[in-house]
């Protein structure tokens, strides 16, 4: 069981799940985030992040996830990786649902921004102060995207909102890491 709790097992599990969903294009309309009906259905809060526009989109997201997990492997266990993906996915989706624009999306890029931000914050807090440069660069990139700059590879006009919402989730991930649900419950002493 200990081997399953290592970071690579979580990475393989998530990649296999996402690849399986990618092989089921007939399910994609049901799993896609659409701000008009996401709260009525519920599951697209999570599932939209694990399906992609096509296999190239999936491949780049898979590579991004693998790099984040491999570079910062000391931060991940299978349980925390899956939890972080779910927490970041739901938070990203809820933020996107709250903002007053009609939005439809699939893909992991928002969550990847959240995971990357989380890892950078962890590195900074552990004494690697130079990571501030990378975190500032990431935040600056997202702000510039929000101001209207969009590279040619962006698909859709609202990708900047997805990246910003994902980046916001990194703060919650840092706050929640390694906490047990039982720690949040008030006890009468």
XYZ file of N, CA, C and O in Angstrom:
756
model
N 0.818 -1.195 0.000
C 0.000 0.000 0.000
C 0.859 1.254 0.000
O 0.474 2.263 -0.546
N 2.024 1.182 0.627
C 2.920 2.337 0.682
C 3.356 2.771 -0.714
O 3.452 3.949 -1.001
N 3.577 1.809 -1.605
C 3.996 2.155 -2.968
C 2.902 2.919 -3.692
O 3.177 3.800 -4.490
N 1.643 2.594 -3.406
C 0.540 3.281 -4.062
C 0.442 4.727 -3.603
O -0.050 5.577 -4.323
N 0.943 5.031 -2.443
C 0.839 6.382 -1.910
C 1.950 7.304 -2.418
O 1.990 8.467 -2.084
N 2.861 6.801 -3.219
C 3.917 7.640 -3.757
C 3.378 8.493 -4.901
O 2.388 8.146 -5.551
N 4.025 9.603 -5.152
C 3.543 10.590 -6.126
C 3.279 9.995 -7.503
O 2.319 10.350 -8.163
N 4.127 9.097 -7.965
C 3.992 8.579 -9.322
C 2.720 7.762 -9.493
O 2.140 7.747 -10.570
N 2.254 7.096 -8.438
C 1.015 6.322 -8.541
C -0.171 7.257 -8.765
O -1.054 6.971 -9.581
N -0.191 8.379 -8.059
C -1.256 9.360 -8.250
C -1.219 9.954 -9.642
O -2.255 10.147 -10.286
N -0.025 10.247 -10.120
C 0.125 10.798 -11.465
C -0.388 9.816 -12.512
O -1.161 10.189 -13.407
N 0.012 8.573 -12.404
C -0.443 7.547 -13.357
C -1.960 7.384 -13.287
O -2.638 7.308 -14.320
N -2.505 7.358 -12.085
C -3.950 7.224 -11.906
C -4.700 8.364 -12.582
O -5.663 8.138 -13.333
N -4.261 9.589 -12.366
C -4.930 10.762 -12.951
C -4.791 10.766 -14.466
O -5.766 11.029 -15.188
N -3.610 10.455 -14.968
C -3.413 10.436 -16.418
C -4.247 9.344 -17.079
O -4.812 9.561 -18.157
N -4.334 8.187 -16.445
C -5.159 7.102 -17.003
C -6.640 7.491 -17.012
O -7.342 7.245 -17.996
N -7.107 8.106 -15.947
C -8.505 8.546 -15.861
C -8.810 9.566 -16.955
O -9.810 9.464 -17.665
N -7.927 10.535 -17.111
C -8.138 11.570 -18.116
C -8.061 10.990 -19.532
O -8.862 11.353 -20.399
N -7.120 10.091 -19.777
C -7.023 9.450 -21.096
C -8.270 8.619 -21.379
O -8.781 8.619 -22.510
N -8.788 7.920 -20.371
C -10.023 7.155 -20.543
C -11.169 8.075 -20.955
O -11.906 7.786 -21.899
N -11.320 9.202 -20.250
C -12.388 10.143 -20.599
C -12.191 10.712 -22.000
O -13.161 10.951 -22.721
N -10.937 10.912 -22.391
C -10.666 11.438 -23.734
C -11.077 10.439 -24.799
O -11.460 10.826 -25.909
N -11.028 9.162 -24.467
C -11.439 8.114 -25.411
C -12.956 7.993 -25.537
O -13.443 7.207 -26.348
N -13.694 8.740 -24.759
C -15.154 8.694 -24.761
C -15.744 10.031 -25.228
O -16.387 10.738 -24.455
N -15.541 10.406 -26.487
C -16.005 11.724 -26.941
C -17.521 11.898 -26.853
O -18.001 13.031 -26.731
N -18.253 10.807 -26.851
C -19.712 10.923 -26.730
C -20.127 11.412 -25.339
O -21.224 11.927 -25.157
N -19.250 11.288 -24.368
C -19.530 11.785 -23.014
C -19.181 13.263 -22.848
O -19.644 13.914 -21.916
N -18.344 13.798 -23.713
C -17.823 15.144 -23.544
C -18.895 16.222 -23.384
O -18.738 17.098 -22.527
N -19.978 16.197 -24.163
C -21.000 17.231 -23.946
C -21.581 17.213 -22.529
O -21.932 18.252 -21.978
N -21.667 16.037 -21.928
C -22.186 15.928 -20.562
C -21.183 16.380 -19.508
O -21.564 16.812 -18.419
N -19.899 16.283 -19.818
C -18.834 16.557 -18.850
C -18.267 17.969 -18.953
O -17.511 18.399 -18.094
N -18.616 18.695 -20.005
C -18.092 20.030 -20.270
C -18.691 21.063 -19.326
O -19.886 21.034 -19.034
N -17.859 21.993 -18.871
C -18.315 23.112 -18.037
C -19.070 24.092 -18.919
O -18.578 24.536 -19.948
N -20.278 24.424 -18.508
C -21.061 25.482 -19.147
C -21.681 26.287 -18.022
O -22.471 25.754 -17.237
N -21.354 27.564 -17.938
C -21.773 28.374 -16.794
C -23.290 28.477 -16.661
O -23.788 28.754 -15.579
N -24.021 28.221 -17.730
C -25.487 28.292 -17.653
C -26.100 27.164 -16.837
O -27.106 27.350 -16.165
N -25.511 25.965 -16.911
C -26.151 24.826 -16.245
C -25.221 24.009 -15.350
O -25.592 22.929 -14.903
N -24.030 24.506 -15.053
C -23.064 23.713 -14.296
C -23.566 23.381 -12.894
O -23.342 22.274 -12.393
N -24.255 24.300 -12.254
C -24.713 24.028 -10.889
C -25.908 23.088 -10.866
O -26.116 22.378 -9.887
N -26.672 23.056 -11.925
C -27.791 22.116 -11.991
C -27.285 20.685 -12.143
O -27.875 19.748 -11.605
N -26.194 20.525 -12.874
C -25.644 19.188 -13.101
C -24.623 18.810 -12.030
O -24.582 17.685 -11.580
N -23.754 19.730 -11.663
C -22.785 19.491 -10.603
C -21.473 18.878 -11.054
O -20.415 19.448 -10.808
N -21.504 17.726 -11.691
C -20.271 17.012 -12.025
C -19.335 17.788 -12.949
O -18.124 17.622 -12.832
N -19.809 18.664 -13.853
C -18.836 19.399 -14.671
C -17.906 20.321 -13.875
O -16.885 20.756 -14.403
N -18.246 20.586 -12.604
C -17.324 21.353 -11.758
C -15.968 20.664 -11.706
O -14.932 21.307 -11.575
N -15.970 19.343 -11.804
C -14.737 18.551 -11.761
C -14.395 17.968 -13.130
O -13.274 18.089 -13.599
N -15.379 17.358 -13.775
C -15.084 16.582 -14.990
C -14.546 17.412 -16.139
O -13.758 16.906 -16.943
N -14.942 18.675 -16.234
C -14.479 19.519 -17.350
C -12.962 19.625 -17.391
O -12.372 19.794 -18.462
N -12.321 19.497 -16.245
C -10.871 19.635 -16.187
C -10.144 18.388 -16.691
O -8.952 18.454 -16.986
N -10.847 17.289 -16.797
C -10.209 16.023 -17.181
C -10.522 15.589 -18.603
O -10.110 14.510 -19.018
N -11.250 16.415 -19.345
C -11.444 16.165 -20.778
C -10.824 17.325 -21.544
O -10.595 18.396 -20.985
N -10.550 17.108 -22.813
C -9.813 18.089 -23.600
C -10.419 18.243 -24.982
O -11.189 17.378 -25.433
N -10.050 19.311 -25.655
C -10.577 19.596 -26.986
C -10.174 18.526 -27.997
O -10.960 18.146 -28.852
N -8.936 18.078 -27.891
C -8.417 17.029 -28.778
C -7.203 16.402 -28.092
O -6.849 16.773 -26.977
N -6.560 15.457 -28.786
C -5.441 14.756 -28.171
C -4.208 15.636 -28.000
O -3.408 15.425 -27.085
N -4.010 16.638 -28.865
C -2.886 17.556 -28.690
C -3.075 18.379 -27.420
O -2.136 18.574 -26.646
N -4.288 18.874 -27.234
C -4.613 19.628 -26.023
C -4.370 18.745 -24.795
O -3.754 19.181 -23.814
N -4.832 17.513 -24.857
C -4.636 16.570 -23.750
C -3.150 16.322 -23.505
O -2.679 16.345 -22.361
N -2.395 16.107 -24.571
C -0.967 15.813 -24.441
C -0.228 16.952 -23.734
O 0.556 16.712 -22.806
N -0.486 18.185 -24.134
C 0.195 19.315 -23.500
C -0.207 19.457 -22.031
O 0.629 19.767 -21.185
N -1.474 19.223 -21.727
C -1.905 19.269 -20.327
C -1.293 18.126 -19.526
O -0.883 18.316 -18.379
N -1.197 16.942 -20.119
C -0.583 15.797 -19.440
C 0.894 16.075 -19.153
O 1.398 15.769 -18.068
N 1.591 16.648 -20.126
C 3.006 16.979 -19.937
C 3.156 18.020 -18.831
O 4.036 17.899 -17.965
N 2.285 19.026 -18.830
C 2.335 20.047 -17.783
C 2.130 19.454 -16.405
O 2.867 19.769 -15.462
N 1.146 18.571 -16.279
C 0.887 17.922 -14.992
C 2.072 17.062 -14.572
O 2.523 17.126 -13.416
N 2.606 16.282 -15.506
C 3.744 15.418 -15.185
C 4.951 16.245 -14.737
O 5.625 15.887 -13.759
N 5.223 17.350 -15.399
C 6.360 18.192 -15.008
C 6.176 18.771 -13.608
O 7.106 18.756 -12.803
N 4.977 19.269 -13.308
C 4.726 19.829 -11.975
C 4.903 18.766 -10.907
O 5.541 18.996 -9.880
N 4.368 17.579 -11.153
C 4.459 16.507 -10.153
C 5.891 15.995 -10.029
O 6.362 15.748 -8.912
N 6.593 15.846 -11.130
C 7.962 15.326 -11.068
C 8.951 16.345 -10.490
O 9.820 15.985 -9.690
N 8.831 17.606 -10.860
C 9.755 18.622 -10.355
C 9.569 18.822 -8.845
O 10.537 18.956 -8.107
N 8.320 18.823 -8.401
C 8.035 19.050 -6.976
C 7.528 17.763 -6.318
O 6.631 17.798 -5.490
N 8.122 16.642 -6.638
C 7.639 15.343 -6.158
C 7.624 15.231 -4.631
O 6.845 14.468 -4.083
N 8.459 16.006 -3.953
C 8.463 15.928 -2.486
C 7.176 16.474 -1.883
O 6.871 16.212 -0.721
N 6.390 17.220 -2.646
C 5.138 17.787 -2.141
C 3.947 16.857 -2.331
O 2.869 17.135 -1.817
N 4.110 15.790 -3.108
C 2.953 15.001 -3.523
C 2.954 13.577 -2.979
O 3.977 12.917 -2.950
N 1.786 13.152 -2.569
C 1.460 11.744 -2.370
C 0.270 11.496 -3.293
O -0.325 12.447 -3.814
N -0.093 10.264 -3.475
C -1.261 9.980 -4.306
C -2.490 10.691 -3.758
O -3.219 11.360 -4.489
N -2.686 10.588 -2.458
C -3.869 11.197 -1.843
C -3.878 12.715 -2.009
O -4.886 13.301 -2.390
N -2.762 13.373 -1.739
C -2.738 14.831 -1.825
C -2.831 15.297 -3.272
O -3.478 16.305 -3.569
N -2.237 14.580 -4.212
C -2.343 14.964 -5.619
C -3.792 14.899 -6.088
O -4.301 15.850 -6.699
N -4.471 13.802 -5.795
C -5.876 13.673 -6.189
C -6.720 14.732 -5.481
O -7.559 15.399 -6.109
N -6.504 14.912 -4.184
C -7.245 15.946 -3.451
C -6.982 17.332 -4.025
O -7.908 18.132 -4.188
N -5.714 17.646 -4.301
C -5.368 18.963 -4.841
C -6.014 19.191 -6.198
O -6.527 20.286 -6.479
N -6.022 18.166 -7.044
C -6.669 18.294 -8.347
C -8.172 18.540 -8.192
O -8.742 19.393 -8.882
N -8.802 17.809 -7.293
C -10.236 17.985 -7.079
C -10.557 19.343 -6.462
O -11.480 20.039 -6.907
N -9.795 19.735 -5.451
C -10.026 21.027 -4.791
C -9.800 22.167 -5.777
O -10.641 23.064 -5.914
N -8.685 22.145 -6.477
C -8.391 23.200 -7.437
C -9.427 23.216 -8.556
O -9.863 24.288 -8.984
N -9.828 22.035 -9.021
C -10.842 21.966 -10.080
C -12.164 22.571 -9.660
O -12.749 23.392 -10.372
N -12.637 22.184 -8.480
C -13.917 22.715 -7.996
C -13.820 24.219 -7.751
O -14.706 24.982 -8.154
N -12.759 24.675 -7.097
C -12.610 26.108 -6.826
C -12.510 26.915 -8.118
O -13.130 27.985 -8.239
N -11.744 26.416 -9.071
C -11.633 27.096 -10.364
C -12.997 27.202 -11.015
O -13.401 28.269 -11.493
N -13.738 26.109 -11.017
C -15.063 26.096 -11.638
C -16.033 27.031 -10.928
O -16.810 27.740 -11.578
N -16.014 27.040 -9.610
C -16.930 27.910 -8.863
C -16.617 29.386 -9.142
O -17.535 30.187 -9.362
N -15.339 29.740 -9.168
C -14.971 31.123 -9.498
C -15.460 31.478 -10.901
O -16.016 32.561 -11.126
N -15.295 30.562 -11.843
C -15.740 30.819 -13.213
C -17.260 30.896 -13.312
O -17.791 31.614 -14.155
N -17.947 30.178 -12.469
C -19.406 30.244 -12.441
C -19.875 31.581 -11.859
O -20.871 32.144 -12.302
N -19.132 32.099 -10.886
C -19.514 33.350 -10.220
C -19.331 34.562 -11.128
O -20.145 35.481 -11.092
N -18.266 34.577 -11.924
C -18.030 35.772 -12.748
C -19.140 35.906 -13.787
O -19.650 34.913 -14.299
N -19.536 37.136 -14.100
C -20.722 37.356 -14.927
C -20.479 37.261 -16.437
O -20.782 38.186 -17.185
N -19.901 36.155 -16.882
C -19.777 35.919 -18.311
C -20.237 34.493 -18.602
O -20.147 33.617 -17.741
N -20.740 34.285 -19.784
C -21.124 32.930 -20.190
C -19.866 32.231 -20.677
O -19.161 32.723 -21.552
N -19.584 31.085 -20.093
C -18.314 30.418 -20.327
C -18.533 28.924 -20.513
O -19.280 28.305 -19.757
N -17.880 28.374 -21.512
C -17.849 26.933 -21.731
C -16.382 26.553 -21.904
O -15.669 27.214 -22.647
N -15.935 25.500 -21.189
C -14.529 25.108 -21.333
C -14.320 23.653 -20.945
O -15.134 23.044 -20.258
N -13.197 23.137 -21.407
C -12.644 21.854 -20.965
C -11.136 22.033 -20.851
O -10.569 22.938 -21.447
N -10.490 21.185 -20.089
C -9.038 21.204 -20.017
C -8.511 21.470 -18.623
O -9.215 21.959 -17.752
N -7.259 21.165 -18.445
C -6.608 21.167 -17.143
C -5.772 22.419 -16.888
O -5.185 22.568 -15.821
N -5.739 23.368 -17.809
C -4.794 24.481 -17.674
C -5.049 25.349 -16.448
O -4.105 25.815 -15.818
N -6.296 25.579 -16.080
C -6.567 26.355 -14.873
C -6.040 25.657 -13.633
O -5.390 26.267 -12.780
N -6.302 24.366 -13.546
C -5.829 23.580 -12.403
C -4.300 23.538 -12.391
O -3.685 23.612 -11.326
N -3.680 23.446 -13.549
C -2.218 23.453 -13.611
C -1.655 24.762 -13.065
O -0.632 24.761 -12.370
N -2.324 25.872 -13.341
C -1.895 27.148 -12.768
C -2.016 27.099 -11.238
O -1.151 27.619 -10.530
N -3.069 26.468 -10.742
C -3.234 26.333 -9.296
C -2.163 25.462 -8.668
O -1.586 25.813 -7.633
N -1.865 24.333 -9.285
C -0.837 23.436 -8.749
C 0.544 24.094 -8.796
O 1.330 23.983 -7.846
N 0.840 24.785 -9.896
C 2.129 25.461 -10.014
C 2.254 26.563 -8.967
O 3.289 26.679 -8.290
N 1.215 27.363 -8.816
C 1.236 28.411 -7.790
C 1.438 27.828 -6.400
O 2.226 28.348 -5.599
N 0.750 26.733 -6.110
C 0.894 26.054 -4.816
C 2.345 25.616 -4.589
O 2.913 25.851 -3.518
N 2.943 24.991 -5.591
C 4.325 24.516 -5.449
C 5.297 25.676 -5.252
O 6.233 25.582 -4.440
N 5.085 26.764 -5.961
C 5.955 27.924 -5.807
C 5.817 28.521 -4.407
O 6.817 28.892 -3.775
N 4.590 28.618 -3.908
C 4.381 29.119 -2.545
C 5.078 28.209 -1.529
O 5.730 28.680 -0.604
N 4.942 26.896 -1.700
C 5.612 25.946 -0.788
C 7.123 26.142 -0.817
O 7.768 26.132 0.236
N 7.693 26.298 -2.014
C 9.138 26.512 -2.110
C 9.563 27.805 -1.425
O 10.567 27.836 -0.716
N 8.804 28.866 -1.628
C 9.123 30.144 -0.998
C 9.062 30.017 0.517
O 9.959 30.474 1.229
N 8.016 29.371 1.019
C 7.855 29.200 2.474
C 8.943 28.311 3.076
O 9.237 28.418 4.253
N 9.523 27.424 2.252
C 10.576 26.544 2.774
C 11.960 27.176 2.676
O 12.951 26.529 2.994
N 12.040 28.435 2.228
C 13.315 29.130 2.219
C 13.914 29.395 0.856
O 14.953 30.043 0.757
N 13.314 28.915 -0.203
C 13.831 29.169 -1.553
C 13.261 30.500 -2.041
O 12.366 30.559 -2.874
N 13.825 31.568 -1.495
C 13.279 32.911 -1.752
C 13.321 33.303 -3.221
O 12.500 34.087 -3.684
N 14.245 32.771 -4.001
C 14.338 33.117 -5.414
C 13.117 32.644 -6.201
O 12.866 33.119 -7.311
N 12.331 31.749 -5.631
C 11.112 31.294 -6.307
C 10.087 32.425 -6.430
O 9.154 32.327 -7.198
N 10.284 33.497 -5.647
C 9.427 34.675 -5.799
C 9.459 35.176 -7.235
O 8.442 35.634 -7.762
N 10.619 35.103 -7.871
C 10.750 35.568 -9.251
C 9.823 34.794 -10.184
O 9.158 35.378 -11.045
N 9.770 33.486 -9.995
C 8.912 32.663 -10.849
C 7.446 32.918 -10.523
O 6.603 33.024 -11.430
N 7.124 33.044 -9.245
C 5.738 33.327 -8.856
C 5.286 34.688 -9.396
O 4.175 34.810 -9.926
N 6.134 35.683 -9.293
C 5.798 37.016 -9.834
C 5.622 36.928 -11.357
O 4.705 37.534 -11.923
N 6.477 36.168 -12.026
C 6.343 35.993 -13.478
C 5.014 35.321 -13.826
O 4.329 35.726 -14.775
N 4.623 34.311 -13.061
C 3.358 33.619 -13.301
C 2.166 34.555 -13.090
O 1.256 34.619 -13.917
N 2.178 35.283 -11.991
C 1.085 36.227 -11.705
C 1.042 37.317 -12.772
O -0.039 37.677 -13.262
N 2.197 37.814 -13.175
C 2.257 38.839 -14.222
C 1.695 38.304 -15.537
O 0.944 39.001 -16.230
N 2.047 37.087 -15.885
C 1.528 36.472 -17.110
C 0.009 36.422 -17.082
O -0.663 36.781 -18.056
N -0.548 36.000 -15.960
C -2.001 35.898 -15.844
C -2.652 37.283 -15.916
O -3.676 37.459 -16.581
N -2.047 38.275 -15.275
C -2.594 39.635 -15.331
C -2.562 40.165 -16.764
O -3.536 40.756 -17.247
N -1.455 39.944 -17.454
C -1.352 40.387 -18.851
C -2.400 39.690 -19.711
O -3.004 40.309 -20.596
N -2.630 38.399 -19.467
C -3.695 37.682 -20.195
C -5.053 38.312 -19.914
O -5.858 38.500 -20.828
N -5.316 38.653 -18.648
C -6.587 39.278 -18.295
C -6.758 40.647 -18.958
O -7.881 41.071 -19.239
N -5.639 41.329 -19.211
C -5.688 42.629 -19.858
C -5.839 42.537 -21.378
O -5.950 43.554 -22.048
N -5.829 41.321 -21.901
C -6.128 41.161 -23.321
C -5.098 40.460 -24.171
O -5.366 40.120 -25.317
N -3.900 40.226 -23.656
C -2.901 39.524 -24.458
C -3.215 38.044 -24.469
O -3.367 37.421 -23.412
N -3.342 37.490 -25.653
C -3.590 36.054 -25.771
C -2.750 35.488 -26.900
O -2.895 35.907 -28.054
N -1.881 34.563 -26.582
C -1.070 33.948 -27.636
C -1.945 33.194 -28.636
O -3.095 32.863 -28.352
N -1.366 32.906 -29.780
C -2.106 32.232 -30.851
C -2.635 30.860 -30.457
O -3.642 30.409 -30.960
N -1.956 30.180 -29.536
C -2.378 28.826 -29.178
C -3.591 28.797 -28.247
O -4.144 27.741 -27.989
N -4.017 29.945 -27.722
C -5.211 29.979 -26.862
C -6.437 29.627 -27.685
O -6.626 30.126 -28.781
N -7.259 28.788 -27.132
C -8.516 28.424 -27.786
C -9.639 29.009 -26.949
O -9.841 28.614 -25.810
N -10.330 29.974 -27.486
C -11.411 30.624 -26.750
C -10.955 31.950 -26.189
O -9.789 32.151 -25.883
N -11.920 32.836 -26.037
C -11.585 34.182 -25.607
C -11.444 34.320 -24.092
O -10.958 35.333 -23.610
N -11.860 33.323 -23.322
C -11.885 33.464 -21.872
C -10.859 32.591 -21.150
O -10.997 32.337 -19.958
N -9.834 32.148 -21.851
C -8.815 31.302 -21.232
C -8.134 32.035 -20.076
O -7.785 31.432 -19.065
N -7.987 33.336 -20.206
C -7.331 34.111 -19.145
C -8.096 33.998 -17.828
O -7.479 33.932 -16.760
N -9.416 33.968 -17.875
C -10.207 33.811 -16.652
C -9.977 32.433 -16.026
O -9.940 32.294 -14.805
N -9.847 31.434 -16.865
C -9.610 30.070 -16.378
C -8.262 30.005 -15.660
O -8.156 29.442 -14.565
N -7.237 30.604 -16.264
C -5.907 30.612 -15.642
C -5.922 31.393 -14.328
O -5.329 30.962 -13.335
N -6.606 32.539 -14.314
C -6.669 33.353 -13.092
C -7.411 32.616 -11.979
O -6.972 32.623 -10.824
N -8.525 31.978 -12.307
C -9.289 31.234 -11.298
C -8.455 30.079 -10.743
O -8.451 29.827 -9.541
N -7.726 29.400 -11.616
C -6.854 28.323 -11.155
C -5.759 28.833 -10.246
O -5.458 28.226 -9.215
N -5.170 29.977 -10.606
C -4.115 30.553 -9.781
C -4.638 30.927 -8.398
O -3.970 30.716 -7.392
N -5.859 31.441 -8.326
C -6.464 31.748 -7.025
C -6.596 30.496 -6.161
O -6.438 30.555 -4.945
N -6.863 29.364 -6.800
C -7.022 28.123 -6.037
C -5.742 27.705 -5.340
O -5.782 26.972 -4.349
N -4.596 28.186 -5.820
C -3.318 27.807 -5.190
C -3.245 28.294 -3.745
O -2.649 27.634 -2.897
N -3.862 29.425 -3.461
C -3.861 29.945 -2.095
C -4.643 29.028 -1.162
O -4.222 28.763 -0.030
N -5.762 28.528 -1.642
C -6.577 27.608 -0.830
C -5.854 26.271 -0.675
O -5.860 25.686 0.411
N -5.212 25.794 -1.742
C -4.454 24.542 -1.639
C -3.383 24.659 -0.559
O -3.212 23.742 0.248
N -2.680 25.764 -0.550
C -1.633 25.941 0.454
C -2.236 25.955 1.857
O -1.690 25.366 2.786
N -3.360 26.606 2.011
C -4.003 26.705 3.325
C -4.540 25.343 3.797
O -4.507 25.037 4.985
N -5.023 24.528 2.863
C -5.665 23.262 3.233
C -4.731 22.058 3.285
O -5.124 21.018 3.807
N -3.541 22.185 2.759
C -2.699 20.998 2.630
C -2.512 20.267 3.956
O -2.365 20.861 5.003
N -2.554 18.980 3.845
C -2.282 18.076 4.955
C -3.150 18.303 6.190
O -2.809 17.904 7.277
N -4.260 18.937 6.022
C -5.190 19.093 7.133
C -6.229 17.985 7.038
O -6.669 17.626 5.961
N -6.635 17.498 8.183
C -7.675 16.478 8.220
C -9.003 17.161 8.447
O -9.089 18.204 9.101
N -10.051 16.558 7.935
C -11.390 17.095 8.126
C -11.718 17.179 9.610
O -12.339 18.136 10.069
N -11.242 16.219 10.389
C -11.529 16.210 11.819
C -10.912 17.407 12.535
O -11.400 17.827 13.580
N -9.844 17.990 11.961
C -9.227 19.172 12.571
C -10.114 20.409 12.453
O -9.951 21.363 13.197
N -11.041 20.406 11.519
C -11.909 21.550 11.285
C -13.168 21.521 12.166
O -13.892 22.494 12.239
N -13.393 20.414 12.843
C -14.597 20.255 13.642
C -14.349 20.803 15.054
O -13.349 20.460 15.694
N -15.241 21.637 15.500
C -15.141 22.184 16.868
C -15.511 21.082 17.867
O -16.490 20.371 17.681
N -14.727 20.968 18.903
C -14.984 19.945 19.916
C -15.278 20.632 21.262
O -14.624 21.607 21.612
N -16.242 20.079 21.956
C -16.504 20.554 23.308
C -15.509 19.873 24.236
O -15.364 18.662 24.265
N -14.812 20.651 24.991
C -13.805 20.091 25.886
C -14.330 20.027 27.292
O -15.021 20.772 27.815
